[in-house]
Tab-separated table of C-alpha atoms in Angstrom:
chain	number	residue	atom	x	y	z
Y	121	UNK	CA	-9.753	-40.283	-4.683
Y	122	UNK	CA	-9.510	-43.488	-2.587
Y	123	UNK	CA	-6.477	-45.348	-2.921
Y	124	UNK	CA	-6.555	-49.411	-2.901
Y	125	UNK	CA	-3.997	-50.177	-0.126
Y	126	UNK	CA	-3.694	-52.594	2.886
Y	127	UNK	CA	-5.582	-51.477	5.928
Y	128	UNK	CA	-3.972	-50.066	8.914
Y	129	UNK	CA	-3.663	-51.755	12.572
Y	130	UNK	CA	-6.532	-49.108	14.274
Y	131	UNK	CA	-5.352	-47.773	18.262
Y	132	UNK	CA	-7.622	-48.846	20.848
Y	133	UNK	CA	-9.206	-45.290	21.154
Y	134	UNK	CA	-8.820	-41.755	20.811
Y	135	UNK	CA	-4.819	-40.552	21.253
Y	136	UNK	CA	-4.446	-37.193	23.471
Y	137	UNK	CA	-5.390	-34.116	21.289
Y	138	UNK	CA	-2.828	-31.379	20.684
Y	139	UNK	CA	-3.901	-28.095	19.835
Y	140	UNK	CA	-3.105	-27.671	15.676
Y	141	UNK	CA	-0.872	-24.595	16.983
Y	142	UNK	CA	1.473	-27.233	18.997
Y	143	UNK	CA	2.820	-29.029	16.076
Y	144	UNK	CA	3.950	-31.562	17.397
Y	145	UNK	CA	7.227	-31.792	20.745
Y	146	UNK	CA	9.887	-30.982	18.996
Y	147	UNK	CA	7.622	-27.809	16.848
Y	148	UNK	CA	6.354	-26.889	20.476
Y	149	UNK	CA	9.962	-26.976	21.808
Y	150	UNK	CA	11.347	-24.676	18.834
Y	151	UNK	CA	8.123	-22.064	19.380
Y	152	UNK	CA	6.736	-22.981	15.995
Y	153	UNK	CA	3.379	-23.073	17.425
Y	154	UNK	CA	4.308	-19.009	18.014
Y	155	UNK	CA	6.130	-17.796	15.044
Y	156	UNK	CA	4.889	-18.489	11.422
Y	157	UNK	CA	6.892	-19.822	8.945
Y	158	UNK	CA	7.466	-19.041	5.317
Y	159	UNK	CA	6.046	-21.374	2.559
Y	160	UNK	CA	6.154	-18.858	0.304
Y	161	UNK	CA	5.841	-15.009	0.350
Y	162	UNK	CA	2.070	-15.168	0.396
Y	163	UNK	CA	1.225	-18.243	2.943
Y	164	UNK	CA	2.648	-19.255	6.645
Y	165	UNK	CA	2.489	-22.670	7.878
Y	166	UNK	CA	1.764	-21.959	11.700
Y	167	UNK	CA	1.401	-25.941	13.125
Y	168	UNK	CA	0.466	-29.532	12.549
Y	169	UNK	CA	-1.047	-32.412	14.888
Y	170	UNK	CA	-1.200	-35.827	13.919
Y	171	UNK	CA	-3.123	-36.348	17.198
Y	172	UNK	CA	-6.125	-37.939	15.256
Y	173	UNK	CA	-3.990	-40.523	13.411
Y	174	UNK	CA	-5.086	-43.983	13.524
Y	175	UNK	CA	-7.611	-43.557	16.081
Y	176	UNK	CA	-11.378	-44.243	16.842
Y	177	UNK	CA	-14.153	-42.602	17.746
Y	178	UNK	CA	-17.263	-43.919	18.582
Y	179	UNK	CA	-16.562	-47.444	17.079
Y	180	UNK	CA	-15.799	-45.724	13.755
Y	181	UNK	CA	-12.319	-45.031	12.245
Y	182	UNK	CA	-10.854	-41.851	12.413
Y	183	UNK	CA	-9.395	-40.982	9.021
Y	184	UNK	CA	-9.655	-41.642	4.982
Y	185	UNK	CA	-10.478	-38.092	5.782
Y	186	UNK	CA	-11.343	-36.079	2.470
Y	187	UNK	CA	-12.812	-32.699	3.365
Y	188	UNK	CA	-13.516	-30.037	6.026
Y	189	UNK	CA	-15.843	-27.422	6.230
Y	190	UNK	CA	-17.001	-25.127	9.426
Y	191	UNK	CA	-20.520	-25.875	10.467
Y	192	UNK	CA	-22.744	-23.007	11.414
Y	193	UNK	CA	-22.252	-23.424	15.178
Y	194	UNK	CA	-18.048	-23.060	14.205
Y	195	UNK	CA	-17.235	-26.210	14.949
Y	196	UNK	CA	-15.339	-28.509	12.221
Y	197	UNK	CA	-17.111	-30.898	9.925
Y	198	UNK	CA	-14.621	-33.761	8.405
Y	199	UNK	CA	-16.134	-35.935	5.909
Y	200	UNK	CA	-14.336	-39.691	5.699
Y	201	UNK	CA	-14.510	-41.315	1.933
Y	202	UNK	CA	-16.209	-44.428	3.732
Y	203	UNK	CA	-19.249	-42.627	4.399
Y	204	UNK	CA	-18.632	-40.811	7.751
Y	205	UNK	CA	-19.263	-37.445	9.147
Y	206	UNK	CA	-17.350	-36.364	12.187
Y	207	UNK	CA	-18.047	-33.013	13.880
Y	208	UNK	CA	-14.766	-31.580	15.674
Y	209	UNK	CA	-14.476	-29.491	18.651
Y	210	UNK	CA	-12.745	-26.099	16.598
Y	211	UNK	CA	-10.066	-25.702	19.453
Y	212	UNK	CA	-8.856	-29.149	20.133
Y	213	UNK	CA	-9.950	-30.695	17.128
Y	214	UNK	CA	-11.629	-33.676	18.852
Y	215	UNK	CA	-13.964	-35.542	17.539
Y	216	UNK	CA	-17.456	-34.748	19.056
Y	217	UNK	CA	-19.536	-36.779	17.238
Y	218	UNK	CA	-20.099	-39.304	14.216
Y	219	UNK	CA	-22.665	-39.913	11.633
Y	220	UNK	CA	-22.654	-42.532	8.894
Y	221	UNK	CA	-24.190	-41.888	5.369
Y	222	UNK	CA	-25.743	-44.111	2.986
Y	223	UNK	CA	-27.276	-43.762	-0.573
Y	224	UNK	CA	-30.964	-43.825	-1.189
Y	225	UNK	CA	-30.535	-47.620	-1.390
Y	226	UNK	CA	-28.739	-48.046	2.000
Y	227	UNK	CA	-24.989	-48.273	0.257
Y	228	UNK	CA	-21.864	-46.398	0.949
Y	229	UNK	CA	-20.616	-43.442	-0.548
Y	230	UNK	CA	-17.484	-42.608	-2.259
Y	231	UNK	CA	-17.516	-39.559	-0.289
Y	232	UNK	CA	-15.033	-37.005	-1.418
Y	233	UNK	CA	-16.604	-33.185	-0.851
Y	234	UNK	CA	-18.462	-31.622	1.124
Y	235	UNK	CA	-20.413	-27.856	2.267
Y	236	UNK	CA	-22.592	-26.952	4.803
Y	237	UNK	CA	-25.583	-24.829	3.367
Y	238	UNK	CA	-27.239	-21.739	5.166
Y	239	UNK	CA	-29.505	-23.719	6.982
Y	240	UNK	CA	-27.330	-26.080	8.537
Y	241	UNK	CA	-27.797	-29.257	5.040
Y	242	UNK	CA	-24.849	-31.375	4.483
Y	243	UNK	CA	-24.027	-31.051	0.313
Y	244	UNK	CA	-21.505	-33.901	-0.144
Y	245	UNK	CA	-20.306	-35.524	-3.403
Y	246	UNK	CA	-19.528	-39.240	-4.405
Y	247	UNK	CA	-17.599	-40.064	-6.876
Y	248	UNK	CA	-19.276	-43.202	-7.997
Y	249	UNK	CA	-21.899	-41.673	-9.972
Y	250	UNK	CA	-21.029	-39.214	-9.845
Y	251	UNK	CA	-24.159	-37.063	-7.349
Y	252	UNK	CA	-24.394	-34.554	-4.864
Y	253	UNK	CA	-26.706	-34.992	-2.043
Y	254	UNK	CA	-28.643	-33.251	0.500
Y	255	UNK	CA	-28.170	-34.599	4.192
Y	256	UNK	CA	-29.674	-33.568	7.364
Y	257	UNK	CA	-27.256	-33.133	10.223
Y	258	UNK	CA	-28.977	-36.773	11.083
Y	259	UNK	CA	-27.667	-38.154	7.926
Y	260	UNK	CA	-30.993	-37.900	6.271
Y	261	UNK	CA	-31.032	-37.613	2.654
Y	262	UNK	CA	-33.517	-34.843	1.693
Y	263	UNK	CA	-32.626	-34.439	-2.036
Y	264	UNK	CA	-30.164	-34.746	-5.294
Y	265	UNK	CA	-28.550	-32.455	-7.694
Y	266	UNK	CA	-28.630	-32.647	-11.257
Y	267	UNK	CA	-25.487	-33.564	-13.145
Y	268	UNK	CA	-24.489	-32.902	-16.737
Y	269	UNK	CA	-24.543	-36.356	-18.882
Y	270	UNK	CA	-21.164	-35.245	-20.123
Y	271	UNK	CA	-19.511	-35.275	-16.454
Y	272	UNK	CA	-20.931	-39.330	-15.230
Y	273	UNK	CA	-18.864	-42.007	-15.085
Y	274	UNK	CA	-18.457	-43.561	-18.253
Y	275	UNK	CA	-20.548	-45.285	-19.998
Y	276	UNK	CA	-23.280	-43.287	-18.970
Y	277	UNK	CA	-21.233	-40.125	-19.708
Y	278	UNK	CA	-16.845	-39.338	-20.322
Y	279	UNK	CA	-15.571	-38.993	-17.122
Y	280	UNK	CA	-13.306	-41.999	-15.163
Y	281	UNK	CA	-14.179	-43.651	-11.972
Y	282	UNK	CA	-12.974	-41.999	-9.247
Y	283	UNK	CA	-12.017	-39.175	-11.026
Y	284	UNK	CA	-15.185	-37.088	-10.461
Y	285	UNK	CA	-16.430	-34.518	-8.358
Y	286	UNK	CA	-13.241	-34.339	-5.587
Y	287	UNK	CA	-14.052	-30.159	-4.858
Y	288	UNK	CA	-17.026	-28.487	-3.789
Y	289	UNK	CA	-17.454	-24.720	-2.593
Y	290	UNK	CA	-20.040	-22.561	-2.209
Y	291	UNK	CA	-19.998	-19.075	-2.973
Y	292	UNK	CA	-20.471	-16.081	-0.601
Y	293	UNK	CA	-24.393	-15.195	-0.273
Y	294	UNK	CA	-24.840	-19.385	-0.878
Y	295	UNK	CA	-25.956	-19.035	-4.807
Y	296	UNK	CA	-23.250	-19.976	-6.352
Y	297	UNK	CA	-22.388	-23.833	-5.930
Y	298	UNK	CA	-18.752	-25.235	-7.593
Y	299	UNK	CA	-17.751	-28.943	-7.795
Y	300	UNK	CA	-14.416	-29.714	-9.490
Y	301	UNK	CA	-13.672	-32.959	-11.365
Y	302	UNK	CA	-10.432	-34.784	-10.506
Y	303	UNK	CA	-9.689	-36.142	-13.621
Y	304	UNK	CA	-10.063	-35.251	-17.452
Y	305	UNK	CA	-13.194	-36.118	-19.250
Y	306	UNK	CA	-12.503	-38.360	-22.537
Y	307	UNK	CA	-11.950	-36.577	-25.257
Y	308	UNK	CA	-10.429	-33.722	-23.132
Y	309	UNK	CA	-6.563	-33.092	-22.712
Y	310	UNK	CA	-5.205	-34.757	-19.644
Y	311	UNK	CA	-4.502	-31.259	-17.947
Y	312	UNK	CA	-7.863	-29.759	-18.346
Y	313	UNK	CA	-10.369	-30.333	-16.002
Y	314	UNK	CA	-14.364	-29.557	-15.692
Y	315	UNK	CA	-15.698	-26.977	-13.031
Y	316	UNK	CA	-19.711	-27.174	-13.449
Y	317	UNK	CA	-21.429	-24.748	-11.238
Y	318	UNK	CA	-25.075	-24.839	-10.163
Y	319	UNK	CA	-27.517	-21.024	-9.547
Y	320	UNK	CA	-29.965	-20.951	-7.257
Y	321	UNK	CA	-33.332	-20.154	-9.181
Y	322	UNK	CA	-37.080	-20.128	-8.600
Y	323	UNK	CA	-39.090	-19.775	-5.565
Y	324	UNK	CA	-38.146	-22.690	-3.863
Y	325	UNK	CA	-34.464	-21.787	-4.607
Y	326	UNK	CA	-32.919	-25.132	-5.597
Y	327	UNK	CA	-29.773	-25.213	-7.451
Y	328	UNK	CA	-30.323	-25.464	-11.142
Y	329	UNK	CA	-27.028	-26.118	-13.759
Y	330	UNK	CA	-25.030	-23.325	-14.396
Y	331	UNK	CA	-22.106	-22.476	-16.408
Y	332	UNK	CA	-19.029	-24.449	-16.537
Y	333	UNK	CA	-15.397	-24.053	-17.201
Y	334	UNK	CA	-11.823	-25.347	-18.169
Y	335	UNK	CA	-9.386	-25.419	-15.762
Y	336	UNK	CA	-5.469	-26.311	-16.220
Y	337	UNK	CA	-3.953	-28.227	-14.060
Y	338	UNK	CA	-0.076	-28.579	-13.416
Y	339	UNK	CA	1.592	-31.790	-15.104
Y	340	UNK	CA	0.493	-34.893	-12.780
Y	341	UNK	CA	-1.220	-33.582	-11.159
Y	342	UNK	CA	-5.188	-33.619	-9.977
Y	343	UNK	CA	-7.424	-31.152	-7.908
Y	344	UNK	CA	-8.085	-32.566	-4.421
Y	345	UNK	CA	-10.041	-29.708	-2.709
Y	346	UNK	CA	-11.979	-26.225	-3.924
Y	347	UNK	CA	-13.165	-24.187	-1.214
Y	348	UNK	CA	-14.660	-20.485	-1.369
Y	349	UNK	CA	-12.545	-17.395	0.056
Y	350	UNK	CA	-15.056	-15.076	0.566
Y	351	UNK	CA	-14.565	-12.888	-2.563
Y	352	UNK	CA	-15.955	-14.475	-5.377
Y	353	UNK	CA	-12.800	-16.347	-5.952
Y	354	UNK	CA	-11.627	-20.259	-5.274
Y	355	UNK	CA	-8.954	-21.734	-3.051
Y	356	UNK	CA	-7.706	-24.974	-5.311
Y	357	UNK	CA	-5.442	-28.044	-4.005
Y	358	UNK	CA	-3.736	-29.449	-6.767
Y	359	UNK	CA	-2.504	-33.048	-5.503
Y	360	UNK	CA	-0.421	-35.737	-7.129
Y	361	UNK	CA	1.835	-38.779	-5.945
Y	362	UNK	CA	4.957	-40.701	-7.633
Y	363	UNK	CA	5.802	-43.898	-6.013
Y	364	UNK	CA	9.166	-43.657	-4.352
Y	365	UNK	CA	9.037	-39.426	-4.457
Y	366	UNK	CA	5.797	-38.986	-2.439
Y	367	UNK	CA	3.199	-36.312	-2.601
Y	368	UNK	CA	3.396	-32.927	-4.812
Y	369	UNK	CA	0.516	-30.547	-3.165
Y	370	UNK	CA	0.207	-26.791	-4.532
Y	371	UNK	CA	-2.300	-24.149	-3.043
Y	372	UNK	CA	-3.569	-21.856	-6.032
Y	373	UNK	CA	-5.698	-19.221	-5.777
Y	374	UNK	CA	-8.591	-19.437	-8.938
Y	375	UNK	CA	-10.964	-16.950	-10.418
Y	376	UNK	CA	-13.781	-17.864	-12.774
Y	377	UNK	CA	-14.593	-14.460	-13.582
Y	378	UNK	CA	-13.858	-14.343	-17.803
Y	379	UNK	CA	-13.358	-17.540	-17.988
Y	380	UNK	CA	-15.317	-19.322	-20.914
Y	381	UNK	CA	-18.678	-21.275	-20.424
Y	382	UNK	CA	-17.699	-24.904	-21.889
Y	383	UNK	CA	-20.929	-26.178	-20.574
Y	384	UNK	CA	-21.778	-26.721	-25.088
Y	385	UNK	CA	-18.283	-27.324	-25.430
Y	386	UNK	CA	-17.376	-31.244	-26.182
Y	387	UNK	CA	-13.967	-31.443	-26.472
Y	388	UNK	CA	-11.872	-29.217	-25.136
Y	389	UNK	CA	-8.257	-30.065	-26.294
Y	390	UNK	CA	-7.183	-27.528	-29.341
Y	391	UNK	CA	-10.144	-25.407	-28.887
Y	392	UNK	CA	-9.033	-21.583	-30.480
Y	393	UNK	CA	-10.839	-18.915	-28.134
Y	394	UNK	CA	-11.488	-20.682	-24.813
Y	395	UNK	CA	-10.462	-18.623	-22.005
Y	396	UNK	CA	-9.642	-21.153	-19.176
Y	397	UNK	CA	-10.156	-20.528	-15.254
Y	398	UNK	CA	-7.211	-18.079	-14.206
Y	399	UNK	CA	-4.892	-19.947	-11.591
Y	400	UNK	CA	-2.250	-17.988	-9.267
Y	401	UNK	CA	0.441	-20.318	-7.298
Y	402	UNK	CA	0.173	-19.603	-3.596
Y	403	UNK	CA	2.380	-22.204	-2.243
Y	404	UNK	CA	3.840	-25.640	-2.897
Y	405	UNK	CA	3.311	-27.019	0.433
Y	406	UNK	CA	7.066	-29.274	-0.116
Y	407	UNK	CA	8.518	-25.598	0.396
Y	408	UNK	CA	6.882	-24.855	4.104
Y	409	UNK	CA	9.006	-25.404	7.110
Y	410	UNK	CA	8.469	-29.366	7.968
Y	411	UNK	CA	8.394	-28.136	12.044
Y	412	UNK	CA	9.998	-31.614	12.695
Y	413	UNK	CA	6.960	-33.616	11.113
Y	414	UNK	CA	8.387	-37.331	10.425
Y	415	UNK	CA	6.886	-39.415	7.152
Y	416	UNK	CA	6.396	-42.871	7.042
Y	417	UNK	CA	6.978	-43.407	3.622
Y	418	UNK	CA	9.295	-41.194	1.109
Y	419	UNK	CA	8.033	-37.565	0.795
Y	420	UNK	CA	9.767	-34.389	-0.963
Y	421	UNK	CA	9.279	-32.818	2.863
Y	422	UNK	CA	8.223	-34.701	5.703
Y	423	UNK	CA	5.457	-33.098	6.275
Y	424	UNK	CA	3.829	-33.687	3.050
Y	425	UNK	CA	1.184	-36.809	3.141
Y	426	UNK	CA	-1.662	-37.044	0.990
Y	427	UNK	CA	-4.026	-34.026	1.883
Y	428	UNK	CA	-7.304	-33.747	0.317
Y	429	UNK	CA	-9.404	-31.504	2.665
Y	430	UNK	CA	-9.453	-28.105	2.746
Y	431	UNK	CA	-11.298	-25.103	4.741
Y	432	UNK	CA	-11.173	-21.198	5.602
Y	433	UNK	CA	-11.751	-20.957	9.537
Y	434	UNK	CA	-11.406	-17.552	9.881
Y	435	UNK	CA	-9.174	-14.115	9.472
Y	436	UNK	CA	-5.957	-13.673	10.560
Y	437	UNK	CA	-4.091	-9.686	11.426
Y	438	UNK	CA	-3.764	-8.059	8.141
Y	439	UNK	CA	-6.722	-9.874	6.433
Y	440	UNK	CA	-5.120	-13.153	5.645
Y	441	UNK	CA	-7.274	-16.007	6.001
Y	442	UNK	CA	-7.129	-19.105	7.948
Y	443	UNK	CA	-6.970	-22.242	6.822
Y	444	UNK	CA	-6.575	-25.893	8.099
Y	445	UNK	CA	-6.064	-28.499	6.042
Y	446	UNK	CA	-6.145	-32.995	6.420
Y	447	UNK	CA	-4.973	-35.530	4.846
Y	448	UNK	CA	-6.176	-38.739	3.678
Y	449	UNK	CA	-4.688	-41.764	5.625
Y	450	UNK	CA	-6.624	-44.251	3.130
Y	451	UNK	CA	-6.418	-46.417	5.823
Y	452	UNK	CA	-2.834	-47.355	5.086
Y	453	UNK	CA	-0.011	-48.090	8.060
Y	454	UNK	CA	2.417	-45.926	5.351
Y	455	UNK	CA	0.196	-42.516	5.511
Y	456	UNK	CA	-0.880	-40.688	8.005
Y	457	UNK	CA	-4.162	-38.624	8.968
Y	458	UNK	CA	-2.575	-34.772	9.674
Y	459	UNK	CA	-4.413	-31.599	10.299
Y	460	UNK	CA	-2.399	-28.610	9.016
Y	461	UNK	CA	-2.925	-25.096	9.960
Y	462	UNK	CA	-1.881	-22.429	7.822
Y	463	UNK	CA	-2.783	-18.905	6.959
Y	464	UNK	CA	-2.537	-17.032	3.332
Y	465	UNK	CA	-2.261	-13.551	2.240
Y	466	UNK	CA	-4.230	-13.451	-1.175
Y	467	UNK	CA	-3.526	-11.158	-4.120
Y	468	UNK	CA	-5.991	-8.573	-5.151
């Protein structure tokens, strides 16, 4: 979700890129860049770089970044809220290239989400309506999902500006699309959110609604990012801020599996016999090693900033997974645009 705050000075062009694993001097000086550290007993934070903060690329601003996903040539997708699509190089996280997004109209997006289909289509979200899209790698829009009335913006529907779709993952075999709302509908409790999914059906295999589900989230707090893990199950950021404390950020591990279908359900606070989406706490990212990160406002850790994208690279010994995470700058001198690498053991 795009916070309303001053915008930053921008740097006159790109700063040096540092490898994620070099997290920074003094990280790189105490071998973090070697050693994991311990956020919790299931996930390691291995290294940070705030190498892309308050930079630009191509004439366009590097950051407001909102969400990450690996392209099918492995390099690193990064979608911008203001309607931008970088592609990173997947070792040095530089930016490689840029491409701006519009509407069907020629506006900006809102956009907040974003996967990268089979055959290369951009699927990205905006919150305004909200809609998901299908883009070219050119930016081209080649098509629109349907959305439940029940999940647009009020007063078309119960859900709250900028509290929309902030998740999207697709499942392994590319069926299964997720997109998470932020927010509560109306007439929902404030701690249970909407997950609609959409099937792949017919010859032409678009995506066609699917069932949908309640999911709790933790006091204050909002989902950010959904991405897929590879098993049938969900990686979910849980995000929140309080002014003068900073950022609370939790990595839980979700599975829909017996979870109710509220897509006929209106209301669901007080509802008897709804099973909700079952959530396990990986890690509260205030409790990882801060590897000498500095904040420029007040944070629980230093490290902690506002992140909002999320992504599995790749497999780590043991068959954790890797993941990098960003953060959204919003453009503000305060917050800073950080890439995060980390790698998680999941429960069976």
């Amino acid at each position: 979700m795009r916070m309303r705050t001053v915008l930053a000075t921008l740097t006159a062009g790109l700063a040096t890129i540092t490898c994620l694993t070099a997290a920074g001097p003094t990280a790189q000086a105490q071998g973090h860049d070697v050693v994991p550290h311990a956020c919790s007993p299931l996930v390691n934070i291995d290294g940070f770089s705030d190498a892309l903060d308050k930079t630009v690329f191509d004439g366009t601003y590097v950051g407001n970044l909102s969400a990450l996903a690996v392209d099918t040539d492995g390099r690193i997708a990064a979608l911008s809220d203001r309607s931008s699509l970088f592609t990173l190089d997947a070792a040095t996280k530089t930016p490689a290239s840029v491409v701006q997004l519009a509407d069907e109209s020629g506006a900006a997006l809102d956009s907040e989400a974003l996967v990268i289909d089979r055959d290369g289509t951009r699927l990205i979200t905006s919150e305004t309506e909200p809609s998901i899209r299908r883009y070219t790698r050119d930016g081209v829009i080649t098509g629109r999902l349907p959305v439940p009335a029940a999940l647009q913006v009020a007063p078309a529907g119960r859900a709250t500006k900028n509290l929309t779709f902030e998740g999207l993952a697709l499942q392994p075999g590319g069926r299964t699309l997720v997109a998470s709302m932020e927010g509560a509908l109306s007439g929902d409790s404030n701690d249970l959110v909407r997950l609609q999914t959409w099937q792949r059906q017919g010859l032409k295999q678009e995506f066609q609604l699917s069932r949908q589900y309640g999911y709790r989230v933790d006091t204050g707090l909002g989902i950010s990012e959904i991405t897929a893990t590879g098993d049938g199950r969900l990686l979910v950021l849980e995000r929140g801020y309080t002014s003068g404390v900073g950022n609370t950020v939790r990595l839980y591990l979700a599975d829909l599996r017996g979870a109710t279908d509220t897509s006929g359900t209106d209301s669901l606070s007080g509802q008897d016999g709804i099973r909700l989406v079952g959530k396990t706490l990986l890690a509260d990212i205030a409790d990882c090693p801060s590897l000498g990160a500095t904040a420029k406002q007040p944070q629980p850790n230093p490290l902690l900033d506002n992140i909002e994208g999320l992504a599995v690279t790749g497999h780590a010994p043991g068959g954790r997974l890797r993941l990098l995470l960003v953060s959204d700058d919003n453009q503000n001198a305060a917050q800073i645009t950080r890439l995060y690498s980390l790698t998680a053991r999941l429960p069976r």
